[in-house]
Short mmCIF file of C-alpha atoms and ligand atoms in Angstrom, two decimals:
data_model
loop_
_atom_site.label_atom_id
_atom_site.label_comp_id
_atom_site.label_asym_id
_atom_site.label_seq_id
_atom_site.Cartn_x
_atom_site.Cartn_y
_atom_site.Cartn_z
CA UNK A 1 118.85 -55.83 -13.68
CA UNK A 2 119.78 -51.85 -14.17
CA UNK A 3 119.95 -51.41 -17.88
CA UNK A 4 121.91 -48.18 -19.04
CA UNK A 5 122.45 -46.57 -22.50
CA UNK A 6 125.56 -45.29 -22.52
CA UNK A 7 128.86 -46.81 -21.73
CA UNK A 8 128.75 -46.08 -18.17
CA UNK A 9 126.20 -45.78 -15.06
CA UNK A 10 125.62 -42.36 -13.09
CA UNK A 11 123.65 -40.37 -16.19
CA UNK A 12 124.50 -36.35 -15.31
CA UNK A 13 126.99 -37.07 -12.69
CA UNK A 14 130.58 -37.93 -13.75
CA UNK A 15 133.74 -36.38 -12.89
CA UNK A 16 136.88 -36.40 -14.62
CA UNK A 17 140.41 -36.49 -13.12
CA UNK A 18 143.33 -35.26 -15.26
CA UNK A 19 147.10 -33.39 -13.72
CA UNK A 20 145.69 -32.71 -10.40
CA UNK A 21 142.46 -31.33 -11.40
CA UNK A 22 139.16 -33.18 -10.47
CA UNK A 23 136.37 -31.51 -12.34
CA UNK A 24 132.47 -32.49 -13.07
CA UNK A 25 130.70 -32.96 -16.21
CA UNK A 26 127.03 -32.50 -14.48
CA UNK A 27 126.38 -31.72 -10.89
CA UNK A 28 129.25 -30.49 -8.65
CA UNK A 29 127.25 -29.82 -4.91
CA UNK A 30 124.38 -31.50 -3.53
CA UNK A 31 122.55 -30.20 -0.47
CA UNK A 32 121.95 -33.15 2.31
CA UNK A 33 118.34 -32.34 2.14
CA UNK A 34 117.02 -35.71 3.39
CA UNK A 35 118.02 -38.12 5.53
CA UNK A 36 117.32 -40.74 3.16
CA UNK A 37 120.84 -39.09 0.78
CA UNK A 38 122.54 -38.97 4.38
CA UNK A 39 121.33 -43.01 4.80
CA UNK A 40 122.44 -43.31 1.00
CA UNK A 41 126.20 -42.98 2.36
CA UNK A 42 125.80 -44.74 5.29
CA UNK A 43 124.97 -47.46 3.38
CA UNK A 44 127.76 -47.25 0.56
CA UNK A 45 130.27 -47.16 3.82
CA UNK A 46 131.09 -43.50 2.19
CA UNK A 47 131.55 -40.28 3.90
CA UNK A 48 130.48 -37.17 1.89
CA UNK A 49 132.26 -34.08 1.77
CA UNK A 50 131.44 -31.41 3.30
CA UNK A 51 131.98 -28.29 1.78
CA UNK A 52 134.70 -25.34 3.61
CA UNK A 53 133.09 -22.35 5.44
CA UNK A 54 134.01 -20.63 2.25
CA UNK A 55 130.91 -21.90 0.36
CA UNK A 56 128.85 -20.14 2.39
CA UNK A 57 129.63 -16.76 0.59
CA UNK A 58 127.53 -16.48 -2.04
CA UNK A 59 127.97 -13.71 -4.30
CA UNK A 60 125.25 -11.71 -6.78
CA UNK A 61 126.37 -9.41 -9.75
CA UNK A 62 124.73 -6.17 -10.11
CA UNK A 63 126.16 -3.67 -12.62
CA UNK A 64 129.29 -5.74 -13.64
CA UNK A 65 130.21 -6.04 -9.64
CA UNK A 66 129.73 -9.07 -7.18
CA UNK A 67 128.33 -8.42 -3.82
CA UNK A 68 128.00 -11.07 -1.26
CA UNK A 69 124.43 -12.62 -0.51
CA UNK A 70 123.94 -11.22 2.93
CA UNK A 71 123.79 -13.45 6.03
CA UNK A 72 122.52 -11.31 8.91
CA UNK A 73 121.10 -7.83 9.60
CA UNK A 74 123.44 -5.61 9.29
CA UNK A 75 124.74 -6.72 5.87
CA UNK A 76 121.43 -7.14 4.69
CA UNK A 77 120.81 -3.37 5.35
CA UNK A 78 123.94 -2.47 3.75
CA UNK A 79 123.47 -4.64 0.86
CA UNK A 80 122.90 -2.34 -2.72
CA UNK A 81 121.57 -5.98 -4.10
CA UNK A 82 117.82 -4.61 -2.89
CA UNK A 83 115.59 -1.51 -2.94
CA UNK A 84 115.88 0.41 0.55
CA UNK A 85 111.93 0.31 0.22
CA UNK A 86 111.60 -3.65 -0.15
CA UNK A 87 114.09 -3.73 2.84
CA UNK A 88 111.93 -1.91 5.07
CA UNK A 89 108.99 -3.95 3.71
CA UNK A 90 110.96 -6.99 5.03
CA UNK A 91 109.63 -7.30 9.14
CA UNK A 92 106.08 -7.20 7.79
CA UNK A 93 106.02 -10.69 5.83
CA UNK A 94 104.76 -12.48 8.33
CA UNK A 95 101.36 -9.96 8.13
CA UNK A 96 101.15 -10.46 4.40
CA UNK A 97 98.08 -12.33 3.40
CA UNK A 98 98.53 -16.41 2.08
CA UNK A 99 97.94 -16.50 -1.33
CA UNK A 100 94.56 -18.13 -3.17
CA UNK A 101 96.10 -18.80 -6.60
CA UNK A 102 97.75 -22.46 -6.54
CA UNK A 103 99.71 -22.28 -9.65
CA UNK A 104 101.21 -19.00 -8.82
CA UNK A 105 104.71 -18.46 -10.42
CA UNK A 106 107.84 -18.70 -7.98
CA UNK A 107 108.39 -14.73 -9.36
CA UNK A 108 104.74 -13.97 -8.47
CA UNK A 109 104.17 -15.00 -5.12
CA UNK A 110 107.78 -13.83 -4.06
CA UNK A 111 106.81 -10.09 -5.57
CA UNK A 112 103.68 -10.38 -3.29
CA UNK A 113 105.82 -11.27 -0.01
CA UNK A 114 109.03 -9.86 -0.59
CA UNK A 115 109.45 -7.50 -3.15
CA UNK A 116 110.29 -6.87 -6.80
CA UNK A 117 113.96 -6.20 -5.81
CA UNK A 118 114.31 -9.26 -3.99
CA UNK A 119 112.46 -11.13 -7.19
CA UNK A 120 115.61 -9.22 -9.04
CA UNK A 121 118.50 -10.09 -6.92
CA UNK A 122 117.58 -13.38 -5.23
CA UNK A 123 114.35 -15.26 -5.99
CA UNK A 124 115.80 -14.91 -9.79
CA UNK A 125 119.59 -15.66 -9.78
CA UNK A 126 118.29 -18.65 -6.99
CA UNK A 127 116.42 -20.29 -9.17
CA UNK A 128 118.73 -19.90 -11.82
CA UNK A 129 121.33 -21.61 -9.81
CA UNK A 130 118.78 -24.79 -9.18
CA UNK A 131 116.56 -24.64 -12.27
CA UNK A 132 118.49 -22.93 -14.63
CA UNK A 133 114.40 -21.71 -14.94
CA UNK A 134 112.48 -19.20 -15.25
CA UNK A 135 110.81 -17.93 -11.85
CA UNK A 136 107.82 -15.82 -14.09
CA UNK A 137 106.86 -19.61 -15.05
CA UNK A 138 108.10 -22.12 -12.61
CA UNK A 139 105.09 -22.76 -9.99
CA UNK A 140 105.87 -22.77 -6.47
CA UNK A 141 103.69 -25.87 -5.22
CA UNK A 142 105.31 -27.83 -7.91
CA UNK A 143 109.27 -26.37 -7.84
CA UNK A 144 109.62 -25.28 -4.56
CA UNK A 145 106.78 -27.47 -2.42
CA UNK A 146 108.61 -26.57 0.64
CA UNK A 147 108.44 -22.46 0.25
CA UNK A 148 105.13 -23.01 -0.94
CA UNK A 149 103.51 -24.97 2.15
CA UNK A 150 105.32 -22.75 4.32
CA UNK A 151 103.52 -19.84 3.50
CA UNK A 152 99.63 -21.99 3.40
CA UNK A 153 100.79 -24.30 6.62
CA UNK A 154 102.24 -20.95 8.52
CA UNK A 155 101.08 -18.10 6.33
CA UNK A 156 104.56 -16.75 5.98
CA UNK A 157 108.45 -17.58 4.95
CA UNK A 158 110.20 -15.91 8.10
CA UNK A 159 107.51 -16.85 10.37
CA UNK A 160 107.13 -20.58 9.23
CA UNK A 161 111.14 -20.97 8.86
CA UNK A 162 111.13 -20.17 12.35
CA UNK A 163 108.59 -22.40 13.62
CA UNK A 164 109.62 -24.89 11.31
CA UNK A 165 112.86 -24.83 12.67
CA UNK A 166 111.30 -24.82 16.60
CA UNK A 167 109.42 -28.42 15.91
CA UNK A 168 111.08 -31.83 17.40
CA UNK A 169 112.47 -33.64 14.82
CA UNK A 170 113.31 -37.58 15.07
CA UNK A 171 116.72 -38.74 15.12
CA UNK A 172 116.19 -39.91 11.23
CA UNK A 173 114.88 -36.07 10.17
CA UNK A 174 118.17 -34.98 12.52
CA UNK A 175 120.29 -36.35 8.96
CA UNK A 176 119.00 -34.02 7.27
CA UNK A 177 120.82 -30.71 6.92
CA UNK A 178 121.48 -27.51 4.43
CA UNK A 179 124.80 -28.88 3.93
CA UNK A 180 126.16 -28.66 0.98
CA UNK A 181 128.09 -31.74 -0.04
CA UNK A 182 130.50 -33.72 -2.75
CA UNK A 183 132.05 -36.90 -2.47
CA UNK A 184 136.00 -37.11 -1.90
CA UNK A 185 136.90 -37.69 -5.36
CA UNK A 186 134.20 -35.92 -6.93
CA UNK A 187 130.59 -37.26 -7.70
CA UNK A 188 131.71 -40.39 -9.67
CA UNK A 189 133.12 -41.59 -6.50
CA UNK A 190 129.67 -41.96 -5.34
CA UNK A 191 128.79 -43.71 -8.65
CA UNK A 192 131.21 -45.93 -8.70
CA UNK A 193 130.44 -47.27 -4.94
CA UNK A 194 126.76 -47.52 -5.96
CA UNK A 195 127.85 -49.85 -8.66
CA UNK A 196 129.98 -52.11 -6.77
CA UNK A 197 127.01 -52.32 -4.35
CA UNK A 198 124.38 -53.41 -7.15
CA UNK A 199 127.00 -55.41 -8.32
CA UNK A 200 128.16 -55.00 -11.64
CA UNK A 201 126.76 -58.32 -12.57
CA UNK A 202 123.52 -56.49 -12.53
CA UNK A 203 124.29 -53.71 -14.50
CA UNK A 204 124.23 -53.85 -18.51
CA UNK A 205 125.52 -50.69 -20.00
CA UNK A 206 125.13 -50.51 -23.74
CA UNK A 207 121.29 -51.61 -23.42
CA UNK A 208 120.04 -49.68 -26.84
CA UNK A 209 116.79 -49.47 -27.99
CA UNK A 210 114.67 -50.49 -25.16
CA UNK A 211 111.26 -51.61 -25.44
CA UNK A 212 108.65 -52.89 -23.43
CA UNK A 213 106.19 -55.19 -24.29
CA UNK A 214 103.36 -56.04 -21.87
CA UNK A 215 101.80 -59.29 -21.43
CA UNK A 216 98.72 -59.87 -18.56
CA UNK A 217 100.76 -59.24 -15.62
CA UNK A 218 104.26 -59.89 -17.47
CA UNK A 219 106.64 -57.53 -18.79
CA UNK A 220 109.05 -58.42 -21.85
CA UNK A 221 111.75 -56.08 -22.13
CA UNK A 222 113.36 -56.12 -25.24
CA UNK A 223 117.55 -54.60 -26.32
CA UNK A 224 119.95 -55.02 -28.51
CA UNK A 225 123.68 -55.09 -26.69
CA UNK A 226 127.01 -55.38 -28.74
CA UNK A 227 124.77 -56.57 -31.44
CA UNK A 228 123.10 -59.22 -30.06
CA UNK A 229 119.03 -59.09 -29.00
CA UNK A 230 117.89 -59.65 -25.17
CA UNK A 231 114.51 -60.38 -24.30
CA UNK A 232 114.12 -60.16 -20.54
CA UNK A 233 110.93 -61.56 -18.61
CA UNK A 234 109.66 -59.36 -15.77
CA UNK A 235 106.83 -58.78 -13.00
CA UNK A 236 108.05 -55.32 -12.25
CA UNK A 237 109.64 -52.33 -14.60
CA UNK A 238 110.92 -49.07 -12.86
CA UNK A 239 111.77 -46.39 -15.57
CA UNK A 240 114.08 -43.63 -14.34
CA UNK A 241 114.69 -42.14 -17.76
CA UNK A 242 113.50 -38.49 -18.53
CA UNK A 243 109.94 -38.02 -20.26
CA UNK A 244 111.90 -37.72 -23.46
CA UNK A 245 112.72 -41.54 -23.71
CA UNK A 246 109.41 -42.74 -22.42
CA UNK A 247 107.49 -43.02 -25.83
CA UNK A 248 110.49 -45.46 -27.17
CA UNK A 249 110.45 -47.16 -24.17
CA UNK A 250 106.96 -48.01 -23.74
CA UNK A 251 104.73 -47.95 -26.84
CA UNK A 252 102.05 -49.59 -25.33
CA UNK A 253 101.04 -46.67 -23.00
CA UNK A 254 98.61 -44.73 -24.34
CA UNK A 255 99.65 -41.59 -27.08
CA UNK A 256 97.22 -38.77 -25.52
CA UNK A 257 98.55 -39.80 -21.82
CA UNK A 258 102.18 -39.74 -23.49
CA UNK A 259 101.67 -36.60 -24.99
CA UNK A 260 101.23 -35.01 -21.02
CA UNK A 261 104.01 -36.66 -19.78
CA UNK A 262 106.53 -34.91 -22.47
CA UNK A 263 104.90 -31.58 -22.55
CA UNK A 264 107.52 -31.49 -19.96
CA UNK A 265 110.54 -28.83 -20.92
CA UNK A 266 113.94 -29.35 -19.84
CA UNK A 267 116.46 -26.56 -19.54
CA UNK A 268 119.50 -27.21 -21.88
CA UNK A 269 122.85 -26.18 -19.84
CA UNK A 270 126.18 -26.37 -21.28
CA UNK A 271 129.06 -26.54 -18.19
CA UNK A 272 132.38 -25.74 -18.85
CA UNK A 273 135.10 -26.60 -16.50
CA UNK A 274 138.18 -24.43 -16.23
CA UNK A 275 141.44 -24.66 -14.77
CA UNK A 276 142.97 -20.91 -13.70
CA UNK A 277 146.23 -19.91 -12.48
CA UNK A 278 145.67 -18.96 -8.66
CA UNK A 279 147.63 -15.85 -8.50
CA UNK A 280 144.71 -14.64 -11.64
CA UNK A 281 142.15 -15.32 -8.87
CA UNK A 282 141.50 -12.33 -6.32
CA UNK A 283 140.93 -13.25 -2.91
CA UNK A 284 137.41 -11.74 -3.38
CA UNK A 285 136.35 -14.66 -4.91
CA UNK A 286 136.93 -17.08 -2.50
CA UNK A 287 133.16 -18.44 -2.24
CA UNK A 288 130.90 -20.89 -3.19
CA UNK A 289 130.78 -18.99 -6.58
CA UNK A 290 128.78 -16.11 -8.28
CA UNK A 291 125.22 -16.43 -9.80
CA UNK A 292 123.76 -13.51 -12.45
CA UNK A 293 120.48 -12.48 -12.41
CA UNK A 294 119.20 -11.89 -15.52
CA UNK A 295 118.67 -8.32 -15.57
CA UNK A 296 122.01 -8.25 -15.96
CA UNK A 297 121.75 -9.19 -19.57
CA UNK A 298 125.51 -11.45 -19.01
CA UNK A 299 125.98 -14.70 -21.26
CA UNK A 300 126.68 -17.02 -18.35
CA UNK A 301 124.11 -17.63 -15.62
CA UNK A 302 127.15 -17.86 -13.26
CA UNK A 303 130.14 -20.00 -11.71
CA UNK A 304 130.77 -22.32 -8.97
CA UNK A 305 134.25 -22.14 -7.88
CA UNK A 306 134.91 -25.92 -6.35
CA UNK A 307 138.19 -26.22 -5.46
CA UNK A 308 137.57 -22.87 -3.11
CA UNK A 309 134.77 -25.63 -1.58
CA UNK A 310 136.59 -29.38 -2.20
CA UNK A 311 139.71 -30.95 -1.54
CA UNK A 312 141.56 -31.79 -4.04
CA UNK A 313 139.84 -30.37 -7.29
CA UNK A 314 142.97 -28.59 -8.42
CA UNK A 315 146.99 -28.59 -7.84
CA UNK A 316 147.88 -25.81 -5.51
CA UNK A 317 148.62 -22.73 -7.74
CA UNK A 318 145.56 -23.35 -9.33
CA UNK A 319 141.94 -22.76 -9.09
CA UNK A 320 139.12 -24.33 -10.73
CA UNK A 321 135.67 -22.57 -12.67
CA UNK A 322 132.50 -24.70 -13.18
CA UNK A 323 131.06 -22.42 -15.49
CA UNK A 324 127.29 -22.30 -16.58
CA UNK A 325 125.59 -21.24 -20.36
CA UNK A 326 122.32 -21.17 -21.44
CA UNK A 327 119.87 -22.52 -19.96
CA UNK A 328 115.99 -21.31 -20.44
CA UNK A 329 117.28 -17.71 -20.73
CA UNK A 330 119.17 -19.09 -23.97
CA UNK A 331 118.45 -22.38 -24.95
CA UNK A 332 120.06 -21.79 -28.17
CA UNK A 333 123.29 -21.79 -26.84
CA UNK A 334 123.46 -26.00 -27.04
CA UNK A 335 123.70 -25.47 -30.66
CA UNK A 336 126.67 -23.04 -30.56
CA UNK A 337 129.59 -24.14 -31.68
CA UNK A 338 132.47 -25.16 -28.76
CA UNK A 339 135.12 -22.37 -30.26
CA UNK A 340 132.37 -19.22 -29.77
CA UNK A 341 131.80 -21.15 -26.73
CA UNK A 342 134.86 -21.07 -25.37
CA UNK A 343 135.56 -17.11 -26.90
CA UNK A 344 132.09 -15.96 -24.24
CA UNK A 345 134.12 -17.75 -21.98
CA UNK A 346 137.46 -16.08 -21.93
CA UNK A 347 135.62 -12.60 -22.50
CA UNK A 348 133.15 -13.32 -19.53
CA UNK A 349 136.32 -14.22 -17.22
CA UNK A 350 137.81 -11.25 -17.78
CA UNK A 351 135.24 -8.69 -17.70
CA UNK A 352 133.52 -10.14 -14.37
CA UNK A 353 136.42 -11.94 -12.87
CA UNK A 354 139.35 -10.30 -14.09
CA UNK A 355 140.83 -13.17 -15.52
CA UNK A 356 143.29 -12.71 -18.45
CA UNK A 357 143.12 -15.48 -21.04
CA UNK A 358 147.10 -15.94 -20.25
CA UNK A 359 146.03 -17.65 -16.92
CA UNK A 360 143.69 -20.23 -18.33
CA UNK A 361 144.64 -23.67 -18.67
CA UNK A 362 142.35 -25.49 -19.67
CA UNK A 363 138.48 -25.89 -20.48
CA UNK A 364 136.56 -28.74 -21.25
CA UNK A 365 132.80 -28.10 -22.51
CA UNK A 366 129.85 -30.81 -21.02
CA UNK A 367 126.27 -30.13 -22.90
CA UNK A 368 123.12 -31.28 -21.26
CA UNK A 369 120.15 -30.93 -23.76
CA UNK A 370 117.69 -32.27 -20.97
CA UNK A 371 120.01 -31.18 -17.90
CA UNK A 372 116.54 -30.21 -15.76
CA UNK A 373 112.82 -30.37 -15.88
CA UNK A 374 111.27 -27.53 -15.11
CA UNK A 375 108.09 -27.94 -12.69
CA UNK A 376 105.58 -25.57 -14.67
CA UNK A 377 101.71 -24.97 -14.57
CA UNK A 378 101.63 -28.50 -16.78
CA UNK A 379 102.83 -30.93 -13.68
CA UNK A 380 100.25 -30.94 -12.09
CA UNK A 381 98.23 -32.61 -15.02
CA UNK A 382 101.13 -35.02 -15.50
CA UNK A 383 101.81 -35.85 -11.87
CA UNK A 384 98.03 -37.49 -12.73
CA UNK A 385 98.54 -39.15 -15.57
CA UNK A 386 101.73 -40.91 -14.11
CA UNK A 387 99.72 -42.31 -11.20
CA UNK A 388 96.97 -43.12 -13.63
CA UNK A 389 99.69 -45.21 -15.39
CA UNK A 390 100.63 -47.22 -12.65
CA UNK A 391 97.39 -47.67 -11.77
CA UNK A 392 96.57 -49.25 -15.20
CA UNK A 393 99.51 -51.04 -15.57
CA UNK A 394 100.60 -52.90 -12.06
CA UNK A 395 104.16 -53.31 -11.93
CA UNK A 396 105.31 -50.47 -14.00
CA UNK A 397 106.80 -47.68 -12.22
CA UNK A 398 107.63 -44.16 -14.15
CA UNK A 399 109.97 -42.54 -11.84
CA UNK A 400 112.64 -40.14 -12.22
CA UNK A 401 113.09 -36.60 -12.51
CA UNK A 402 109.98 -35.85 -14.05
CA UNK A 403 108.13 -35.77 -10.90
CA UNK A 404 109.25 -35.92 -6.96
CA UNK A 405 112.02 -33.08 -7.49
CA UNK A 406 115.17 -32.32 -9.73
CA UNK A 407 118.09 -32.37 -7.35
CA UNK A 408 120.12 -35.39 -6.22
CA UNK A 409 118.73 -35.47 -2.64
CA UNK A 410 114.79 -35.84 -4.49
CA UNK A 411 115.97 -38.36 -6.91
CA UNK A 412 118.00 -41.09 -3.73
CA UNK A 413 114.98 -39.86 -1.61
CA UNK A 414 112.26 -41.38 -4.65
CA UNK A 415 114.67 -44.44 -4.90
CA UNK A 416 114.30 -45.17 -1.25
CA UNK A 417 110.52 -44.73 -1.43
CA UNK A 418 110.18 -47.10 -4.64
CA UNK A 419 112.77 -49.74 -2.62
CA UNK A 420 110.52 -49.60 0.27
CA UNK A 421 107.12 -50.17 -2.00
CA UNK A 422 108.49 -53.09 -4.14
CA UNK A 423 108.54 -56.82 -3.24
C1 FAD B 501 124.67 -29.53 -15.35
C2 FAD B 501 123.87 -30.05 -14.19
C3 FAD B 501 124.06 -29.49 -12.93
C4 FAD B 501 123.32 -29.96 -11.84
N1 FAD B 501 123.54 -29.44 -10.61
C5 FAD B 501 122.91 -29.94 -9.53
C6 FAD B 501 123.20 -29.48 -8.22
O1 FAD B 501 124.02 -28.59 -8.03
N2 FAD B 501 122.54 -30.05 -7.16
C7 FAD B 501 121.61 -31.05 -7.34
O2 FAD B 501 121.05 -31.55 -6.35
N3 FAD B 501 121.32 -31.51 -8.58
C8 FAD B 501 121.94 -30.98 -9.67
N4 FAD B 501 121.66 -31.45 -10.92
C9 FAD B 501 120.60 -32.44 -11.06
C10 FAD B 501 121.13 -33.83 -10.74
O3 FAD B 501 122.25 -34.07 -11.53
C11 FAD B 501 120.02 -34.80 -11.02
O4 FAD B 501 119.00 -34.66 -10.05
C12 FAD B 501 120.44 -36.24 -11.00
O5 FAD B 501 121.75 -36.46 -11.40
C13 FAD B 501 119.47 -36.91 -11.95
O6 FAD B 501 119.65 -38.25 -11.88
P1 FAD B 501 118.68 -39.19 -12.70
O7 FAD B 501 119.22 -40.56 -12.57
O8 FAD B 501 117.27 -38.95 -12.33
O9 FAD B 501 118.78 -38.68 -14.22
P2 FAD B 501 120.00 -38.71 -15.22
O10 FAD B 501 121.27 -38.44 -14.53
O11 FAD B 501 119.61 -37.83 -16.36
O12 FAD B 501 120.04 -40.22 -15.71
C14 FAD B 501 119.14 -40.75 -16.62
C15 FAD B 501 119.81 -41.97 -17.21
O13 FAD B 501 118.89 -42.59 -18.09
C16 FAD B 501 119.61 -43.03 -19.22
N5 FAD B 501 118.67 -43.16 -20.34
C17 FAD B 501 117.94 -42.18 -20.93
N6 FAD B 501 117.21 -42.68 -21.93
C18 FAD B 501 117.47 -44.01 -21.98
C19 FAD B 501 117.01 -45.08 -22.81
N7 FAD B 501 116.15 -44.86 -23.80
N8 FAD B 501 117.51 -46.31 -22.58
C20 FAD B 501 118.40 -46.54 -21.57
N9 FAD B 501 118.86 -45.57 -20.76
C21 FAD B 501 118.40 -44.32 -20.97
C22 FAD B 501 120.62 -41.94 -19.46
O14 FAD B 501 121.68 -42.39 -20.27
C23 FAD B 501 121.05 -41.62 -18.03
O15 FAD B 501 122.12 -42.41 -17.61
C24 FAD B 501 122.37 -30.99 -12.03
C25 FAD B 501 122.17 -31.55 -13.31
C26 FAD B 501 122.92 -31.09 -14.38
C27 FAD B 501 122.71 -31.70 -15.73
#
């Protein structure tokens, strides 16, 4: 039995459809990472969708101006995103030596290898665009595992991308690609087949306050729904909720193991979808979208432009924005109110995009107060503490985002791995 909170499955990922626009309340790509996500469709009978060539521009602002991420050598010379002297820095890499600090920051060991301009212009916006973090305290064996064994398995990026790239793969790892992907539809198409496949019957939205009891090798889950109590009997109880809900959930684990587990911080991100006239929308910008690093001081982290990527995400002469605020550069922002929201927005459309307010028609505001974990120096100690748990308490698995990963490809590659494990 899944047992929900709200009214409906899919947590962050929901889409909306409304005149001819299809826009997302959480996530709007995924990246086909793993071949268990590419198995994940195979088995829902569902094909993803693939994004256009146009997604792979990527564009950077640097003093109020977006330049395209560059994609081979001669852009990458030309580029004004980095420092002429980190450029020439660039071919020796693969000489640099591995580093001997294991919870060194993503913004630490990529000043070490690459540069401080590259830290600036890339590694920062980057992980902006996937963490909504900070890379001065994200660590790079926890947030980015595979960056981080590249550099102790090969004892460089460029060098151990390549070889990487060289070994034989399987035909399962074959699955696996750097596409970036949607469903037709938008995400809650996805959702929606995933339901039909549990089977509805085995689904109970509206399952508030949770609690579970433990008994010898019993679990007694306890809810109230549309009024009424439930008390179900169980051998095994997966939790997929964030650390946040765990204490509620499961008062019998212990407090000062509890504690650990929500030390975790989440970045708060507010998305707000917005429907443009096409004409408004220079040719420039046709692209995956624009991320800002945060030396540019802008209050937006950036925009994905979906319908430029998807089918079908907005009538012809228009364009849709999926616009992101706050984050942990300004977590503050969750609190702001939608109508100074939605003033930053109008302003930051026309002073980066060139977007009068005349051309926008519409904008709907989503707030996430726990839209990502953020792997810092703490994980490691609570990666422990979770195994420790299931150790102690056979039957129980704590899964979800708070360990394995934060994008979509982590979290269907964890639910394979728990599937596999369980009777
Ligand atoms: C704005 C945003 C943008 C994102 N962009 C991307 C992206 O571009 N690419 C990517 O790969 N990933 C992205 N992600 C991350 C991606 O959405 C997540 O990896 C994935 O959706 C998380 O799924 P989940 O089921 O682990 O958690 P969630 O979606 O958070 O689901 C948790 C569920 O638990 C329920 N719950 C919580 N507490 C309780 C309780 N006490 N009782 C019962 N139920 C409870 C919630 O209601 C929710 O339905 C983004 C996330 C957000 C928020």
């Amino acid at each position: 039995m899944v047992l929900e909170k709200n009214d409906r499955i899919g947590g962050a990922m929901c889409s909306h459809a409304e005149d001819g626009f299809v826009y997302e309340e959480g996530p709007n790509t995924g990246s086909m990472s793993n071949p268990e996500l590419a198995e994940l469709f195979e088995l829902l009978d569902l094909e993803p969708e693939n994004a256009k060539r146009s997604a792979e521009k990527r564009l950077i602002l640097k003093n109020k101006k977006w330049y395209p991420l560059p994609g081979e050598a001669f852009s990458f010379f030309m580029t004004p995103l980095f420092s002429l002297s980190d450029k020439l820095k660039i071919p020796f890499e693969p000489f640099r030596k591995k580093g001997n600090n294991p919870d060194e920051s993503i913004a630490e060991m990529a000043s070490r290898r690459i540069g401080q301009s590259f830290v600036d212009y890339a590694v920062n916006p980057f992980i902006s665009g996937i963490y909504a973090g900070d890379p001065e305290k994200l660590v790079t064996r926890y947030a980015l595992p595979k960056l981080y064994n590249l550099e102790q398995q090969y004892g460089s990026f460029i060098g151990g991308a390549f070889k990487k790239s060289q070994e034989p793969k399987t035909e399962r790892d074959k699955k696996a690609s750097k596409k970036v992907f949607s469903a037709y539809g938008g995400f809650s198409t996805l959702i929606n087949r995933l339901g039909e496949k549990i089977g509805y019957e085995n689904i109970m939205c509206n399952a508030l306050s949770i609690q579970v009891e433990k008994s010898q090798d019993r679990y007694y889950v306890n809810l109230l729904h549309n009024g009424k109590s439930f008390r179900l009997e169980s051998q095994q109880v997966i939790s997929t909720v964030g650390s946040y809900s765990l204490p509620e959930i499961f008062p019998f684990i212990d407090p000062q193991d509890m504690d650990i587990i929500t030390e975790l911080r989440y970045a708060k991100i507010i998305q707000i979808a917005v429907g443009v006239e096409r004409k408004a929308v220079s040719d420039d910008f046709i692209s995956f979208g624009g991320l800002i690093p945060q030396k540019e001081d802008r209050r937006i982290l950036g925009a994905l432009l979906p319908s430029f990527c998807f089918e079908g995400r907005a009538p012809e002469e228009y364009t849709t924005f999926a616009i992101y605020m706050g984050g942990m550069r300004h977590p503050e922002y969750i609190d702001m109110p939608d109508k100074e929201i939605e003033k930053i927005i109008k302003e930051e459309l026309d002073e980066l995009f060139h977007i009068p307010e005349s051309s926008i028609c519409f904008m709907k505001i989503y707030r996430h107060p726990y839209a990502i974990p953020q792997y810092e120096k703490s994980s490691g100690k609570r990666f422990e503490i979770v195994e420790k748990i299931e150790q102690e308490n056979p039957g129980l698995i704590i899964a979800g985002n708070l360990r394995n990963g934060i994008g979509i490809a982590d979290r269907v590659k964890q639910a394979f791995t728990i599937a596999e494990n369980i009777q």
